[in-house]
Short mmCIF file of C-alpha atoms in Angstrom, two decimals:
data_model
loop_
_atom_site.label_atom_id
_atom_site.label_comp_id
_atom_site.label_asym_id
_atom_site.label_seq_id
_atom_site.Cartn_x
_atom_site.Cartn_y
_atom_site.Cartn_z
CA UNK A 1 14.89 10.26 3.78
CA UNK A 2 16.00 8.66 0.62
CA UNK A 3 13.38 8.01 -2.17
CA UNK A 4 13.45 6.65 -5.64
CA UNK A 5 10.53 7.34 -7.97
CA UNK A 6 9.30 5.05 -11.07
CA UNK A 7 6.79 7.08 -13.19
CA UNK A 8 6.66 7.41 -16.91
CA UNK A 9 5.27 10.24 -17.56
CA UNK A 10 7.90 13.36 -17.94
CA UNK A 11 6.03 16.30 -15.99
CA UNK A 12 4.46 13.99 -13.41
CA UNK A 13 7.78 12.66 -12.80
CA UNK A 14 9.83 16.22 -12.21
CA UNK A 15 6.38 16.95 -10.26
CA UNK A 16 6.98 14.56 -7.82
CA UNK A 17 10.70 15.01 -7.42
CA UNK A 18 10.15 18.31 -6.93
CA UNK A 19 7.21 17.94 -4.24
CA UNK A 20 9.77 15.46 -2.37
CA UNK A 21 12.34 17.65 -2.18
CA UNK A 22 10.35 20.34 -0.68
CA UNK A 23 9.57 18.40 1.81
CA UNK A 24 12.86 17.28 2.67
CA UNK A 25 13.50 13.90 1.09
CA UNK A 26 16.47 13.19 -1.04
CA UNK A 27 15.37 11.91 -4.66
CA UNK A 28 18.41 9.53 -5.46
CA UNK A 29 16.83 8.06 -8.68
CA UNK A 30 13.85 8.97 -11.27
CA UNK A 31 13.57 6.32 -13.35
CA UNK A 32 10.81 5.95 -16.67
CA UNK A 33 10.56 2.49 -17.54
CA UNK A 34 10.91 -0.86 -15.70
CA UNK A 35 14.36 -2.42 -16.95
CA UNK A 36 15.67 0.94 -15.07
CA UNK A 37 13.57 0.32 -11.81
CA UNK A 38 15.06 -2.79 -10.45
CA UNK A 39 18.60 -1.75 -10.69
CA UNK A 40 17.88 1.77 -9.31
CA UNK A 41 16.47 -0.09 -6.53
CA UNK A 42 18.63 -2.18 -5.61
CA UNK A 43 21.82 0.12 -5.91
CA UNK A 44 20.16 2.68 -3.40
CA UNK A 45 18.46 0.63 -1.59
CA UNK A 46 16.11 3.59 -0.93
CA UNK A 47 14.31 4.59 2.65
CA UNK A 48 10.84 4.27 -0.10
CA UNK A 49 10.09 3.66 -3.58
CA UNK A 50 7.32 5.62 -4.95
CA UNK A 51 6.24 3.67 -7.74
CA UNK A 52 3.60 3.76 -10.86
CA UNK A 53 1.89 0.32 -11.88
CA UNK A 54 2.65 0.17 -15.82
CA UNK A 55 5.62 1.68 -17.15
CA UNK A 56 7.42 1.04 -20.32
CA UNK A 57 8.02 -1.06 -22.52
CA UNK A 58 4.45 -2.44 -21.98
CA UNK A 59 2.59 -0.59 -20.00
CA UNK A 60 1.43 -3.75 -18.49
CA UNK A 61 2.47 -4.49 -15.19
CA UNK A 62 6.47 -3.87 -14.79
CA UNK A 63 6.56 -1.27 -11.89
CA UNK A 64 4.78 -4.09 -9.58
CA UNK A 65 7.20 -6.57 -11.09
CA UNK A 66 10.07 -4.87 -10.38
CA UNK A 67 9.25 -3.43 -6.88
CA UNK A 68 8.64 -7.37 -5.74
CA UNK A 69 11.76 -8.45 -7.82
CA UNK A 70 13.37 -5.75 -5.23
CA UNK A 71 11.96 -6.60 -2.07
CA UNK A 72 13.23 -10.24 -2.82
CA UNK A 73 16.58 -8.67 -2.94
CA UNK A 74 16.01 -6.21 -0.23
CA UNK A 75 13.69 -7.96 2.56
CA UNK A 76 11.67 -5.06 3.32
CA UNK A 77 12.28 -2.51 0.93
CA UNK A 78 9.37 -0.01 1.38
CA UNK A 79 7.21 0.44 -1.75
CA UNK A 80 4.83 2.82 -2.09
CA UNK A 81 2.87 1.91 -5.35
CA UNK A 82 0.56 5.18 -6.93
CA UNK A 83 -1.20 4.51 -10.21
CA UNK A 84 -4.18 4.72 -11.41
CA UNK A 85 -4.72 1.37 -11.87
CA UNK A 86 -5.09 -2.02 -9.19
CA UNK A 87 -3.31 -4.66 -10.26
CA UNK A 88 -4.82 -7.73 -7.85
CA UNK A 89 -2.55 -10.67 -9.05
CA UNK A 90 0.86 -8.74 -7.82
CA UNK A 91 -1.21 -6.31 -5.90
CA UNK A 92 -1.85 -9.70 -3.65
CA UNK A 93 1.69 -10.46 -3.54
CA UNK A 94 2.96 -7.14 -2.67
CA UNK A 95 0.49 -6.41 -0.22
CA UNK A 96 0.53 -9.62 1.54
CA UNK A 97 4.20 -9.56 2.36
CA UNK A 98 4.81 -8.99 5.76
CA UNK A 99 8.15 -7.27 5.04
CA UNK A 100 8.95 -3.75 5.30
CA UNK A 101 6.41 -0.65 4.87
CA UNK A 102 3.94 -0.22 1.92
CA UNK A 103 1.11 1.22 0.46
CA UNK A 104 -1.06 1.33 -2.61
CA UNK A 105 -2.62 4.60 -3.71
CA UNK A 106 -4.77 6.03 -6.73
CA UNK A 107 -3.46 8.73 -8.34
CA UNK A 108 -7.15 10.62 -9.13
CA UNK A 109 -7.81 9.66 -5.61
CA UNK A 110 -4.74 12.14 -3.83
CA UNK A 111 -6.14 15.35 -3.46
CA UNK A 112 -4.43 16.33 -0.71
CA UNK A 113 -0.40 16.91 -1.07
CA UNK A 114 0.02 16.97 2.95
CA UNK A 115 -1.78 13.78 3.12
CA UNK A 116 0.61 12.05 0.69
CA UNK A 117 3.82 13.24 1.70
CA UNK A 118 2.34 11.81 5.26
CA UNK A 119 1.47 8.69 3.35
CA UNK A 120 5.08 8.46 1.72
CA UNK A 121 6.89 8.91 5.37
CA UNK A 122 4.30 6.18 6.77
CA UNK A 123 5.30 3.57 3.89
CA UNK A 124 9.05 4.92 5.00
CA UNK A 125 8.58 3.85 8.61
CA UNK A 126 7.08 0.84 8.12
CA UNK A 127 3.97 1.21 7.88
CA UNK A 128 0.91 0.77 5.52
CA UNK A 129 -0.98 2.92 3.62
CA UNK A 130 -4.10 1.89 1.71
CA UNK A 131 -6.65 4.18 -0.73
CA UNK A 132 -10.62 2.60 0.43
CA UNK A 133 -10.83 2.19 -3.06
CA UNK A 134 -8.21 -0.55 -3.68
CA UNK A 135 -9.34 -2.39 -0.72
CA UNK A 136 -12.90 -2.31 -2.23
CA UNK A 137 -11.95 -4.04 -5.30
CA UNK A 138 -9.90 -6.19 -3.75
CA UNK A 139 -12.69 -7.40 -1.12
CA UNK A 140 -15.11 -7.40 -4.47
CA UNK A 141 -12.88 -9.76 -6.54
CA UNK A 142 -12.80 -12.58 -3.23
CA UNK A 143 -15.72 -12.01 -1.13
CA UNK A 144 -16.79 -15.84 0.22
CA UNK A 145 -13.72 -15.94 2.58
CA UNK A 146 -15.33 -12.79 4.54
CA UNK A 147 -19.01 -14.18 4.84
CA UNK A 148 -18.50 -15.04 8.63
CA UNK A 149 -18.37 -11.85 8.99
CA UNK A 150 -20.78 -9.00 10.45
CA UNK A 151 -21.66 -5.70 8.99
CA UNK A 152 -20.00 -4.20 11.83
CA UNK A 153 -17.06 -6.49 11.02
CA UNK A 154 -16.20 -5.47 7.66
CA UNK A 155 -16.74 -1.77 8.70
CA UNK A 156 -13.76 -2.14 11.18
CA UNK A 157 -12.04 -4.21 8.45
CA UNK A 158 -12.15 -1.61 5.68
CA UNK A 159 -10.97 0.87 8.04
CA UNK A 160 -8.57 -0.78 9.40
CA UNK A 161 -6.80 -1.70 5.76
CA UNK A 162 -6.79 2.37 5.54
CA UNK A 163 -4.28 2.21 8.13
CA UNK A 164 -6.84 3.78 10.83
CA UNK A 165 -5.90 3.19 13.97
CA UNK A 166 -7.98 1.70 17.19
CA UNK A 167 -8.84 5.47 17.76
CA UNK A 168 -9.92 6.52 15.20
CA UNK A 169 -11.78 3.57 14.06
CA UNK A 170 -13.57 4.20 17.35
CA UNK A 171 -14.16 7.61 16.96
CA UNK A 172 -15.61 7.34 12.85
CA UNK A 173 -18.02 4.36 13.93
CA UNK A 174 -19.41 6.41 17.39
CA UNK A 175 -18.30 3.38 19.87
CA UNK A 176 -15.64 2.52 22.62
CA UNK A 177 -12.36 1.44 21.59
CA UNK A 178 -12.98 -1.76 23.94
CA UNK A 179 -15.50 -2.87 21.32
CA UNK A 180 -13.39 -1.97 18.52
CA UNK A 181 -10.73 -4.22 19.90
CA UNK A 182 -13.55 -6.97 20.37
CA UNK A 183 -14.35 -7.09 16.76
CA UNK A 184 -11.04 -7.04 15.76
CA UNK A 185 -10.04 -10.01 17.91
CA UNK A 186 -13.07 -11.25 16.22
CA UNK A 187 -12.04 -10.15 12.66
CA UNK A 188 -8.62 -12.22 13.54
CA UNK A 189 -10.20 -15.32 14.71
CA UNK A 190 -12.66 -15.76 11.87
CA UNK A 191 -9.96 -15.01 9.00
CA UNK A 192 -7.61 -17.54 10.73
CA UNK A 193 -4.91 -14.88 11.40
CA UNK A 194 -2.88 -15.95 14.87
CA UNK A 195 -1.45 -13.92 17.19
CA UNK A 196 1.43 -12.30 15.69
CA UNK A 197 3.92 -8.95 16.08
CA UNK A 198 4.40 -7.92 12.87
CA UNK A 199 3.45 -4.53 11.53
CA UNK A 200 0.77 -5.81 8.36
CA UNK A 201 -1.28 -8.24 10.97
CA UNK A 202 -3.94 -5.95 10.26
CA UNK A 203 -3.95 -5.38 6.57
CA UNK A 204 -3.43 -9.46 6.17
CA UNK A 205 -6.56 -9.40 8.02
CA UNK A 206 -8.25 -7.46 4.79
CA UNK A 207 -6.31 -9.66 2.13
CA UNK A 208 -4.91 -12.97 3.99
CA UNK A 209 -7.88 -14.80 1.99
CA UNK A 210 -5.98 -13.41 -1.29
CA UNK A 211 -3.00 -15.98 -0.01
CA UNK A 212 -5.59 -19.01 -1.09
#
């Protein structure tokens, strides 16, 4: 599994090539800054990116600008961002994009190296990986579009936009998964989502109010 990795910092950079390659994936690119991300990405056209939020020259926003700049130019490009910083403007706009795998994790939130390198292979795959505490601010910054819905409603909904599935929603909240599907139907209906195949239906149920 081919990987490129945006970070700016030196040691955290060889860290995570290094924790890649041990378990298996091929690190074709480490880039620093963001004039060297979109390029990178776009030559290797990667199985993920794994990358940081603000890298040089500003330290603003450029890894988020460049990983969109790439999936424009690679429908579904997986992106994994980690920082330790949520961006919601491009946040939004990555996240909302029903192309291709990704995920958005805190870097003083990872503690586990097993669960990452899971995360990274999800993102990979196609699917979506989401720390509780990005989808908290995220939910905090646009709350109105959620007030139809219960307190047992936004519990599914958070756990769902960690990627949980029916199961284990189930299991964490003590009920049936034939009432987990009910609010979630419900969830869908209230937040104006139709029936649809695609992989992120259930994260654009967490953030399709962000499209507004």
């Amino acid at each position: 599994m081919r990987v490129v990795i945006a970070e700016d910092l030196a040691l955290l950079r060889d860290g995570l090539t290094r924790l890649l390659r041990a378990y298996d994936f091929e690190v074709v690119a480490a880039v620093e800054d963001g004039p060297s991300l979109l390029p990178a990405l776009v030559e290797h056209r990667p199985d993920v990116a794994v990358v940081d939020v603000r890298l040089p020259p500003t330290f603003t926003d450029e890894g988020l600008q460049a990983a969109i700049a790439a999936r424009t130019a690679v429908p579904g490009l997986p992106v994994l961002v980690l920082s330790q910083h949520v961006e919601p403007l491009y946040a939004r706009e990555l996240l909302t994009d029903r192309r291709g795998g990704v995920g958005y994790l805190l870097k003083d939130r990872v503690a586990n190296v097993a669960q990452f390198v899971d995360g990274v292979r999800r993102v990979a795959s196609g699917g979506t990986v989401m720390d509780p505490e990005v989808v908290g601010q995220l939910l905090a910054r646009h709350q109105p579009p959620l007030a139809a819905l219960t307190v047992r409603e936004r519990e599914v909904l958070g756990l769902m936009a960690e990627g949980r599935s029916n199961g284990a929603i189930a299991t964490k909240l003590f009920v049936g998964d034939k009432a987990v599907s009910k609010h979630i139907n419900s969830i869908f209906a209230k937040l104006g989502l139709p029936p649809s195949d695609d992989d992120h239906r259930r994260v654009l149920a967490v953030l399709a109010y962000l499209n507004g």
